[in-house]
GROMACS .gro file of N, CA, C and O in nm:
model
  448
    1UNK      N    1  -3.249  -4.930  -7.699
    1UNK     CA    2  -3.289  -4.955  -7.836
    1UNK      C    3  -3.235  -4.843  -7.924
    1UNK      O    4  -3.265  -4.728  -7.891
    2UNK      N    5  -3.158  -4.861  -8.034
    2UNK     CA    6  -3.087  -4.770  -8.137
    2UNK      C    7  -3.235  -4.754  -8.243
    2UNK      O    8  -3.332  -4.824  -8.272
    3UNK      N    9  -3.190  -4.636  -8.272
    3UNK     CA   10  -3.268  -4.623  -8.431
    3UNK      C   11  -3.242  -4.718  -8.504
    3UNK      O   12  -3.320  -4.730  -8.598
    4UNK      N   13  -3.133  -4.816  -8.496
    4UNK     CA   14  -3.157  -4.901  -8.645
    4UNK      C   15  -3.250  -5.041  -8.561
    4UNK      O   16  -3.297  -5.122  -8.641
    5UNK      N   17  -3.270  -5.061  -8.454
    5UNK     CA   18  -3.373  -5.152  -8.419
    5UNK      C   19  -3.535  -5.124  -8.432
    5UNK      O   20  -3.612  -5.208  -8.386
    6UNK      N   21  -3.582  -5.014  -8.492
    6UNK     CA   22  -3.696  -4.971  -8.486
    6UNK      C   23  -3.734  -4.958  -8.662
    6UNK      O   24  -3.669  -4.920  -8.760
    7UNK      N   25  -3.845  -5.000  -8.647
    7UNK     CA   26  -3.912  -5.020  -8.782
    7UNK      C   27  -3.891  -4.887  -8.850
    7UNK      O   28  -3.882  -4.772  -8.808
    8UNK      N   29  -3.887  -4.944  -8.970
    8UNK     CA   30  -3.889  -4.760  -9.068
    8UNK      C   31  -3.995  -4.624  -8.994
    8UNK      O   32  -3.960  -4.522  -8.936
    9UNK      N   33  -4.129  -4.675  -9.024
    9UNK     CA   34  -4.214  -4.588  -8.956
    9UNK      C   35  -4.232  -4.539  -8.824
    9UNK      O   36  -4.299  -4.443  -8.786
   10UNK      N   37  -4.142  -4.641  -8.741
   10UNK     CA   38  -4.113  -4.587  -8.554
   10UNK      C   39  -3.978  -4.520  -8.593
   10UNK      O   40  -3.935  -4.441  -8.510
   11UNK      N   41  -3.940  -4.530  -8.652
   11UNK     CA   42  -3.836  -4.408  -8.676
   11UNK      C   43  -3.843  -4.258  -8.696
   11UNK      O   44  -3.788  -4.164  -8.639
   12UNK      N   45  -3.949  -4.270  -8.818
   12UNK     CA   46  -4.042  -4.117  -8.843
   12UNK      C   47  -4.090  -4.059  -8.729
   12UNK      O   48  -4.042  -3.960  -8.674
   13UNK      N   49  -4.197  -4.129  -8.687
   13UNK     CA   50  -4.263  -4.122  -8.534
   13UNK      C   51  -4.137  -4.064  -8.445
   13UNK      O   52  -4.164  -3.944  -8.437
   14UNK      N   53  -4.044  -4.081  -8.391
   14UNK     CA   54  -3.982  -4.105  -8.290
   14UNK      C   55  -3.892  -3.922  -8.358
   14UNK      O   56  -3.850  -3.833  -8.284
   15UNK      N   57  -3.891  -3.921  -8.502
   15UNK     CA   58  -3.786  -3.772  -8.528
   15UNK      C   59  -3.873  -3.695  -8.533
   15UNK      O   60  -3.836  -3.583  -8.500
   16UNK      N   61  -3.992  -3.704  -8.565
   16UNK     CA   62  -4.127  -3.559  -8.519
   16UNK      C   63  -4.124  -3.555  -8.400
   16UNK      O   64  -4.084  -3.451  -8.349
   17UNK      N   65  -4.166  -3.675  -8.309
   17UNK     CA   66  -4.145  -3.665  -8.199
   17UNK      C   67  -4.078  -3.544  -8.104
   17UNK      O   68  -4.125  -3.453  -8.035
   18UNK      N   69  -3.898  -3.605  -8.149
   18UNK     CA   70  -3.810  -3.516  -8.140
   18UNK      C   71  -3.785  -3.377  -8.170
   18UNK      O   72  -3.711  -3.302  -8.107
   19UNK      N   73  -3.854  -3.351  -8.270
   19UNK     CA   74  -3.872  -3.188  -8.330
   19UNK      C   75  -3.958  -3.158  -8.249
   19UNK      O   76  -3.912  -3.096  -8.154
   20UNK      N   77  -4.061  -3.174  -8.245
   20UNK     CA   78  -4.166  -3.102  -8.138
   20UNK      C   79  -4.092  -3.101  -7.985
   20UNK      O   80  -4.083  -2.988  -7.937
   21UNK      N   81  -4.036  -3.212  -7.901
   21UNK     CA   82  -3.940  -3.184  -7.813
   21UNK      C   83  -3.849  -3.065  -7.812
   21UNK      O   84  -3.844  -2.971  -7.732
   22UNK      N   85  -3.771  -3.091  -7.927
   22UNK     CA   86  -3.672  -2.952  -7.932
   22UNK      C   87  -3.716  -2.808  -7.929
   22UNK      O   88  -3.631  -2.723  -7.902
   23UNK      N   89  -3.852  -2.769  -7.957
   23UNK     CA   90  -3.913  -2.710  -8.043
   23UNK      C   91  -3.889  -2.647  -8.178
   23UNK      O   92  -3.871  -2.527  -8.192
   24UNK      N   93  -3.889  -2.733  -8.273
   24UNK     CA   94  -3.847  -2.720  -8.395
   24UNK      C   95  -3.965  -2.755  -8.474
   24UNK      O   96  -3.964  -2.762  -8.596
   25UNK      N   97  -4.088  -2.781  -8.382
   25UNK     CA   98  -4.202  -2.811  -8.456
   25UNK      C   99  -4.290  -2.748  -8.341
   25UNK      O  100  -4.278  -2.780  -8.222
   26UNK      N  101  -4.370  -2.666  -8.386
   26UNK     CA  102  -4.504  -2.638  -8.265
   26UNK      C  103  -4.637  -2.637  -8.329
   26UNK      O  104  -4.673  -2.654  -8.446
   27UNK      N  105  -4.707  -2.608  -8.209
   27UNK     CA  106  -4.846  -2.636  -8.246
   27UNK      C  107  -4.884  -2.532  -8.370
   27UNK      O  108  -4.855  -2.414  -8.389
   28UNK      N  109  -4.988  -2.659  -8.471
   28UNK     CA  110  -5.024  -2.576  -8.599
   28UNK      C  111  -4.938  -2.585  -8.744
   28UNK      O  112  -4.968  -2.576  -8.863
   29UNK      N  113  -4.807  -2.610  -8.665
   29UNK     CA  114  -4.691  -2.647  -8.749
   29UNK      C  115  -4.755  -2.725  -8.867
   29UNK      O  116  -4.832  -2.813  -8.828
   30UNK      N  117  -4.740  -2.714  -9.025
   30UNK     CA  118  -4.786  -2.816  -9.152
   30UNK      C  119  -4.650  -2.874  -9.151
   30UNK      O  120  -4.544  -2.813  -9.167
   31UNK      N  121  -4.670  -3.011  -9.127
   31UNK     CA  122  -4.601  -3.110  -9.165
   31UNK      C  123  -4.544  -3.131  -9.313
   31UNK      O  124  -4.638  -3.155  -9.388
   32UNK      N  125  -4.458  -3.130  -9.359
   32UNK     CA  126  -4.440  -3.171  -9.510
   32UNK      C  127  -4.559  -3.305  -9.574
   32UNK      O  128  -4.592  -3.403  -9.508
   33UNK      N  129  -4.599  -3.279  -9.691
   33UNK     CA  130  -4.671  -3.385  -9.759
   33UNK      C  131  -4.621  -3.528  -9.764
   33UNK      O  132  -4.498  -3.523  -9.777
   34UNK      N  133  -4.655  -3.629  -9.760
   34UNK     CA  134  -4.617  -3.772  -9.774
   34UNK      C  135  -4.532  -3.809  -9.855
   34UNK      O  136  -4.432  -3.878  -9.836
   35UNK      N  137  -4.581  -3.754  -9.969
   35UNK     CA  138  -4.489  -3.783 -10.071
   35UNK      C  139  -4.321  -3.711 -10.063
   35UNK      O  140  -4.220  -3.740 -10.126
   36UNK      N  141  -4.343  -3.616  -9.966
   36UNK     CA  142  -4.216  -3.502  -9.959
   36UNK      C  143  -4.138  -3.590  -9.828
   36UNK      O  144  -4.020  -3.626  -9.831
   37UNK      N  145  -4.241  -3.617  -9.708
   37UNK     CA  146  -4.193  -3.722  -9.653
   37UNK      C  147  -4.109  -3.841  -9.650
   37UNK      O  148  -4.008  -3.856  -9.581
   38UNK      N  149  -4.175  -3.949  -9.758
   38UNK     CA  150  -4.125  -4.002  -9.834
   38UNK      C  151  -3.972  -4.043  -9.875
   38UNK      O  152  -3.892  -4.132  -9.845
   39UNK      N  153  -3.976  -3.920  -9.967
   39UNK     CA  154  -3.863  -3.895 -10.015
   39UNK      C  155  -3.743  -3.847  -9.882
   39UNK      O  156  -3.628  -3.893  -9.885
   40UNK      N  157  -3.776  -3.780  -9.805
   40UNK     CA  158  -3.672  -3.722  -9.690
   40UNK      C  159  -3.642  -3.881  -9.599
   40UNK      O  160  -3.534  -3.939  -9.612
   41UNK      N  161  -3.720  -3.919  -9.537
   41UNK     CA  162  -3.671  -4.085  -9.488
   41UNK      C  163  -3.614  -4.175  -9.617
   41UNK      O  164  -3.535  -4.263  -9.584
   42UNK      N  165  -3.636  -4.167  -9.728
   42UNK     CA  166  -3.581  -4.269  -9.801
   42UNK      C  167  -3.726  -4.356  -9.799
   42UNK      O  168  -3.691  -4.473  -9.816
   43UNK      N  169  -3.858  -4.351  -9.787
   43UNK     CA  170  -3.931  -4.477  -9.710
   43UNK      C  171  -4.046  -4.468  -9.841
   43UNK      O  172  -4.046  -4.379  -9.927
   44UNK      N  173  -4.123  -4.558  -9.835
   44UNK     CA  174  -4.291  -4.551  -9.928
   44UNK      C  175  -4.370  -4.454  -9.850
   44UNK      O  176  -4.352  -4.425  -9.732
   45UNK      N  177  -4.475  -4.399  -9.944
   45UNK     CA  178  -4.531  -4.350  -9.871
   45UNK      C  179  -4.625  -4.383  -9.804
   45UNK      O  180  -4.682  -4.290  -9.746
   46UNK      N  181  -4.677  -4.516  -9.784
   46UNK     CA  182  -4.751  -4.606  -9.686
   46UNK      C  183  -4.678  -4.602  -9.571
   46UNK      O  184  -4.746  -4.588  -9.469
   47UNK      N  185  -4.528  -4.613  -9.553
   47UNK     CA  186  -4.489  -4.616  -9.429
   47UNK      C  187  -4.495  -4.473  -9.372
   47UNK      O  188  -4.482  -4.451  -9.251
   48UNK      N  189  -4.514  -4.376  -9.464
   48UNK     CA  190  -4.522  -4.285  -9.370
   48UNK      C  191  -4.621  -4.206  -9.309
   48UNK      O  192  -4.611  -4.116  -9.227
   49UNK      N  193  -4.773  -4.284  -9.393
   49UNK     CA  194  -4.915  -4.273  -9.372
   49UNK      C  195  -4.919  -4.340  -9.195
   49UNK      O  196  -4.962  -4.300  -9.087
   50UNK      N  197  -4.838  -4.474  -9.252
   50UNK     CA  198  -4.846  -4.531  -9.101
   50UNK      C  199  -4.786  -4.503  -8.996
   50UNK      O  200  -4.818  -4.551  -8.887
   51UNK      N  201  -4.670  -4.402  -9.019
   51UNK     CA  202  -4.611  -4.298  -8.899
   51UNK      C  203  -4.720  -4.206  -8.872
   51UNK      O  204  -4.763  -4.189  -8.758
   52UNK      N  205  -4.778  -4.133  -8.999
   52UNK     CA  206  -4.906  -4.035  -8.921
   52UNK      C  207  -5.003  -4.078  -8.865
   52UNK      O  208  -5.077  -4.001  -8.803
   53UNK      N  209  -5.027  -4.218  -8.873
   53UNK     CA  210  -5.128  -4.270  -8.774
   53UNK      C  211  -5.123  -4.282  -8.688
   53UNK      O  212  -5.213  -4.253  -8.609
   54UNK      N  213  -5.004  -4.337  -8.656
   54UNK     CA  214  -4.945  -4.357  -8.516
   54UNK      C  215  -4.925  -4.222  -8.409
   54UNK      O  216  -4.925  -4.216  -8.286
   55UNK      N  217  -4.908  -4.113  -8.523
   55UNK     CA  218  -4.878  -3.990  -8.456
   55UNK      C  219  -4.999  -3.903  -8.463
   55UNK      O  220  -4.984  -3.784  -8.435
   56UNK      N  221  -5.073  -3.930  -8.485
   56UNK     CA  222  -5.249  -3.919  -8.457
   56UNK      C  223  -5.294  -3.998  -8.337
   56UNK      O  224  -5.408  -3.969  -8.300
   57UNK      N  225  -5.251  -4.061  -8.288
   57UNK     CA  226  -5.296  -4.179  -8.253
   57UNK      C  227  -5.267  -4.126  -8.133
   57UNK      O  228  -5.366  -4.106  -8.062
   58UNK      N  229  -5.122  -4.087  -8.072
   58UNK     CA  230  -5.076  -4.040  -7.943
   58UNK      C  231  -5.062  -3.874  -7.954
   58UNK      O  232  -4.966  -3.808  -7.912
   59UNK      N  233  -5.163  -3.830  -8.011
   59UNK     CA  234  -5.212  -3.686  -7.992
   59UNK      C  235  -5.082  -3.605  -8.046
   59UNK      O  236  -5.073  -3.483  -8.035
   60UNK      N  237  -5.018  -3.658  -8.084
   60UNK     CA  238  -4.930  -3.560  -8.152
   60UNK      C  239  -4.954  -3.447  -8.315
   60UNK      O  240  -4.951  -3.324  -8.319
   61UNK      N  241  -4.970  -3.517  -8.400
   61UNK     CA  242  -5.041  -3.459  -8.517
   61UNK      C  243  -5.230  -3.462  -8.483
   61UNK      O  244  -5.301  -3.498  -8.389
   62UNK      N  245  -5.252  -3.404  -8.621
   62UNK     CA  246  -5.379  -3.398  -8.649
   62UNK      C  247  -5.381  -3.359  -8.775
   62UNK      O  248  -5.305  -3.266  -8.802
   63UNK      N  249  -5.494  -3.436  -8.922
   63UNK     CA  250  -5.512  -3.421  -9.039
   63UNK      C  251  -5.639  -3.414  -9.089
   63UNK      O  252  -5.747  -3.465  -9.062
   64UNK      N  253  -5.584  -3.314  -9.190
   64UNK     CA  254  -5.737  -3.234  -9.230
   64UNK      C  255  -5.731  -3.268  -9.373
   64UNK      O  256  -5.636  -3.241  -9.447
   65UNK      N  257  -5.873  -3.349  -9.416
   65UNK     CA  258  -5.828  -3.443  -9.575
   65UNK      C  259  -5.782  -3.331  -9.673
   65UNK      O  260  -5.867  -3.242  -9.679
   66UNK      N  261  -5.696  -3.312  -9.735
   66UNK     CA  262  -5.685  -3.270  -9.894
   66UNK      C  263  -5.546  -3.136  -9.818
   66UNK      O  264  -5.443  -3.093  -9.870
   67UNK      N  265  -5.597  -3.113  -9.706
   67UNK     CA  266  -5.482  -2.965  -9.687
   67UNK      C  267  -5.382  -3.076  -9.580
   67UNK      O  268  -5.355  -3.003  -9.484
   68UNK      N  269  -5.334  -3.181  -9.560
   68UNK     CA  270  -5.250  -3.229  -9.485
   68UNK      C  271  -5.241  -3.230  -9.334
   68UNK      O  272  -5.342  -3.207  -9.267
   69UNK      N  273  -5.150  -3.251  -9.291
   69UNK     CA  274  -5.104  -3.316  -9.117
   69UNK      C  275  -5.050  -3.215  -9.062
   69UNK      O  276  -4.962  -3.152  -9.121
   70UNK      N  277  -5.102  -3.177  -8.911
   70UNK     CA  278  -5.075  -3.054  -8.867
   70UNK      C  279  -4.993  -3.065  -8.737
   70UNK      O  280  -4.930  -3.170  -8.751
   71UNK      N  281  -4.956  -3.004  -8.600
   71UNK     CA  282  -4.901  -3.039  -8.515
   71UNK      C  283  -4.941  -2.998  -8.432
   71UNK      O  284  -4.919  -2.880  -8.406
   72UNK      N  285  -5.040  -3.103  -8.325
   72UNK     CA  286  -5.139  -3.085  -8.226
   72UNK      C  287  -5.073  -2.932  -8.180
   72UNK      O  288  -4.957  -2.908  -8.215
   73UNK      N  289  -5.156  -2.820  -8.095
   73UNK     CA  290  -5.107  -2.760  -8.016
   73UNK      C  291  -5.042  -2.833  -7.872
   73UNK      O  292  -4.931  -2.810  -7.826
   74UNK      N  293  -5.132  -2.914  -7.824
   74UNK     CA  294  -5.096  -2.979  -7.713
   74UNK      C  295  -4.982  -3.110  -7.745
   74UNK      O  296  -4.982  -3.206  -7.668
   75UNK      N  297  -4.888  -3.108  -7.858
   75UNK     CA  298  -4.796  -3.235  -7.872
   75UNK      C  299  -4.685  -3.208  -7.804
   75UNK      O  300  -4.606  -3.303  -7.805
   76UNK      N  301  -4.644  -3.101  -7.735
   76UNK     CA  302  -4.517  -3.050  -7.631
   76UNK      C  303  -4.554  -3.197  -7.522
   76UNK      O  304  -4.477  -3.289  -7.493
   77UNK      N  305  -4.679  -3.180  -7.486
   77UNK     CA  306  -4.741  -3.258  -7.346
   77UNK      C  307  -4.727  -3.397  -7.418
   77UNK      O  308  -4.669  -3.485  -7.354
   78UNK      N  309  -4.766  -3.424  -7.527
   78UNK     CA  310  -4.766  -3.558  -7.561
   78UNK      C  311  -4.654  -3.604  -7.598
   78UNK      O  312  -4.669  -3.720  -7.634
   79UNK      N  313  -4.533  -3.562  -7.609
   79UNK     CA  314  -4.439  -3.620  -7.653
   79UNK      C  315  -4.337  -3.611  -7.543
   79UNK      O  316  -4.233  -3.674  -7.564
   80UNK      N  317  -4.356  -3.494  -7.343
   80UNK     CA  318  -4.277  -3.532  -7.291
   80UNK      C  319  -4.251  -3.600  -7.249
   80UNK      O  320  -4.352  -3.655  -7.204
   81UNK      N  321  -4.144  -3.662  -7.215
   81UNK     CA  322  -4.095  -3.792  -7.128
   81UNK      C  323  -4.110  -3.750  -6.974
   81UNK      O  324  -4.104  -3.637  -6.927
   82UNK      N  325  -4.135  -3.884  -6.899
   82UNK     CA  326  -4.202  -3.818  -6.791
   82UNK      C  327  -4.083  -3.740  -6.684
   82UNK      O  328  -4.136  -3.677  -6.593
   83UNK      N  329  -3.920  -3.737  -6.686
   83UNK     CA  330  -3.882  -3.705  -6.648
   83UNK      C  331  -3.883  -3.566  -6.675
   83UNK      O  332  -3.870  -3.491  -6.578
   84UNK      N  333  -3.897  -3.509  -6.806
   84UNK     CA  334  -3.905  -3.347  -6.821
   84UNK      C  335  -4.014  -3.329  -6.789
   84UNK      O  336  -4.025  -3.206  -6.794
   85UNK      N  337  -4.154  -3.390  -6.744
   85UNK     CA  338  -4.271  -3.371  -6.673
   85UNK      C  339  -4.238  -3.339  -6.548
   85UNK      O  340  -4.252  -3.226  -6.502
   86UNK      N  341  -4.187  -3.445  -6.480
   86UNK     CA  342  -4.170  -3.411  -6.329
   86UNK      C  343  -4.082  -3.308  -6.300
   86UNK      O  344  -4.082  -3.270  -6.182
   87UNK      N  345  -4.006  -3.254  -6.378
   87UNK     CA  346  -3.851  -3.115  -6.392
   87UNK      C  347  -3.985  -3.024  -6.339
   87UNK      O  348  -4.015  -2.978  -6.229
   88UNK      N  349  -4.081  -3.017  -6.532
   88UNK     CA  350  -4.161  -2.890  -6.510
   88UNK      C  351  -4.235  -2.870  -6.374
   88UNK      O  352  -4.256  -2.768  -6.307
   89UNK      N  353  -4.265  -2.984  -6.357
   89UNK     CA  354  -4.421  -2.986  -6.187
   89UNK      C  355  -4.301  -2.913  -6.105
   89UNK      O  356  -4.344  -2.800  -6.083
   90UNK      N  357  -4.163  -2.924  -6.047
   90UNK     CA  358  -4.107  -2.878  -5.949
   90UNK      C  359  -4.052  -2.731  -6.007
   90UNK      O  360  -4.053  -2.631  -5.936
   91UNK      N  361  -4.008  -2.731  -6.128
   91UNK     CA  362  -4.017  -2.572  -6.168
   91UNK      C  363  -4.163  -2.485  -6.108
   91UNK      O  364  -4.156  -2.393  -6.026
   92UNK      N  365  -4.245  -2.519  -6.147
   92UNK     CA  366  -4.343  -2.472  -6.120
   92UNK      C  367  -4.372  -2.460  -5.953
   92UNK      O  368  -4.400  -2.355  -5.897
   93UNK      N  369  -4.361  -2.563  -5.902
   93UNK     CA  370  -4.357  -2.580  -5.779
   93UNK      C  371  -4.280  -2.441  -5.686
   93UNK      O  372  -4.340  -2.349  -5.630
   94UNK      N  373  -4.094  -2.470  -5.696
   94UNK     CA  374  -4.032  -2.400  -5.657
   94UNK      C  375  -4.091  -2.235  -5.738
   94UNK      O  376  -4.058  -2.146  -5.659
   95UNK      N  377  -4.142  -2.189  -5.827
   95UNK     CA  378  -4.175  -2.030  -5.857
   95UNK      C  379  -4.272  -2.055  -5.710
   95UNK      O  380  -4.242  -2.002  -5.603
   96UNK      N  381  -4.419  -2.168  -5.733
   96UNK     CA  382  -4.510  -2.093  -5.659
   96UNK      C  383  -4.402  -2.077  -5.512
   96UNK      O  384  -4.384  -1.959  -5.482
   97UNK      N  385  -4.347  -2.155  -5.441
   97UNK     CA  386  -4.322  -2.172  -5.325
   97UNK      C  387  -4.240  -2.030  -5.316
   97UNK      O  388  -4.261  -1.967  -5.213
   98UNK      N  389  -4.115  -1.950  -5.446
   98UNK     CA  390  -4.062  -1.839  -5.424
   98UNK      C  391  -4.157  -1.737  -5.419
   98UNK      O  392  -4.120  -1.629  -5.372
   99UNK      N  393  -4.265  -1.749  -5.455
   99UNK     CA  394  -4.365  -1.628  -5.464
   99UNK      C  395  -4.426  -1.616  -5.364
   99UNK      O  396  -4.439  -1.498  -5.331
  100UNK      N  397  -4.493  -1.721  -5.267
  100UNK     CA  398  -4.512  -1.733  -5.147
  100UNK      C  399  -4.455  -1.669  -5.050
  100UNK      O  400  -4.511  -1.596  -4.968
  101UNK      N  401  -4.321  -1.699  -5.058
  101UNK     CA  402  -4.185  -1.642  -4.938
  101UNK      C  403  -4.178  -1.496  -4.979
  101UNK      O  404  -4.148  -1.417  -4.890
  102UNK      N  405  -4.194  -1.462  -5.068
  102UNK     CA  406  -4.139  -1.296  -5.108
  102UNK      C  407  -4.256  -1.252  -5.081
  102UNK      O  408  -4.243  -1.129  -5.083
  103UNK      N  409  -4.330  -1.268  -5.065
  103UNK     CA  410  -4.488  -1.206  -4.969
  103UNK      C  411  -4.474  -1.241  -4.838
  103UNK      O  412  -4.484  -1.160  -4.746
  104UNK      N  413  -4.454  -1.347  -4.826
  104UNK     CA  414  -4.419  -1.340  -4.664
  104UNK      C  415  -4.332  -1.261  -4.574
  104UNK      O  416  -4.354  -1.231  -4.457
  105UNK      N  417  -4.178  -1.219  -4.684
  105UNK     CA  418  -4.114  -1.102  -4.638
  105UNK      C  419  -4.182  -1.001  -4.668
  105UNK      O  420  -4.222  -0.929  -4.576
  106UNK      N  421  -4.202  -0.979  -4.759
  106UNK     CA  422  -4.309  -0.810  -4.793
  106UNK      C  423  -4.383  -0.802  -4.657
  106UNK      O  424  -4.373  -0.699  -4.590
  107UNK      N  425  -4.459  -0.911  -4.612
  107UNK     CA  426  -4.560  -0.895  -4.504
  107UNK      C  427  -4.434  -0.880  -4.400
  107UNK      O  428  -4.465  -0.788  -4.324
  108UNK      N  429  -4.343  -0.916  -4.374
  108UNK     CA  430  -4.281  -0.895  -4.235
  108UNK      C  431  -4.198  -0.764  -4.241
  108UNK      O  432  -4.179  -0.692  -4.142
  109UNK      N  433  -4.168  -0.748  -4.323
  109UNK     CA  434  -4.078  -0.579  -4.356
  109UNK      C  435  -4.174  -0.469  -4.329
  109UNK      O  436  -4.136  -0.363  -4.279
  110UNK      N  437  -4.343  -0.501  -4.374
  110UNK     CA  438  -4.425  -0.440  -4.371
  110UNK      C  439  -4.423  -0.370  -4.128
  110UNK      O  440  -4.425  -0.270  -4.056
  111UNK      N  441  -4.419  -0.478  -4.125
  111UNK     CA  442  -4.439  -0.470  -3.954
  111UNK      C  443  -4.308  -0.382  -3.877
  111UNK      O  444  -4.320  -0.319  -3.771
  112UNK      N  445  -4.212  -0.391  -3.940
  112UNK     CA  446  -4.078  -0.398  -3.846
  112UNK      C  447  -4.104  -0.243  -3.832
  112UNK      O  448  -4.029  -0.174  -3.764
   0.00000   0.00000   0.00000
């Protein structure tokens, strides 16, 4: 599916998305205003109320009435795809498993 098959507002959705991926957006991050929104997609600003819903919706933003839309701390997790999920679990994996082994030599160097 291309960006031009996706509704105006799954478009928005899908380039925050992407910023928070890149990290070009992190947690706490203020979102630009709707109206500033708006204007940057080319879109109404209903469609882009209905991108922040959507992006409320899958834990990515969060909005606080009158001071605007913020960027979950936890939206890294909500916006990875599960293949950079499963990367991180074996990153993580392979440290614990190297940290393991380099104690296990420490312990055998210890003996010799």
């Amino acid at each position: 599916m291309t960006a031009e098959d996706l509704q105006p507002y799954q478009r928005i959705v899908q380039d925050v998305k992407d910023q928070v991926r890149l990290g070009r957006l992190k947690g706490n991050d203020k979102l630009p205003s709707t109206r500033e929104l708006a204007d940057h997609y080319g879109v109404a600003p209903g469609t882009v109320q209905r991108a922040l819903a959507e992006l409320r919706t899958e834990g990515v933003v969060y909005s606080h009435q009158g001071r605007g839309s913020f960027i979950r701390e936890s939206a890294v997790d909500a916006v990875a795809d599960p293949t950079s999920q499963a990367i991180k679990r074996l990153e993580e994996k392979v440290a614990e498993l190297t940290e393991r082994l380099e104690r296990l030599e420490a312990g055998d160097g210890k003996r010799s």
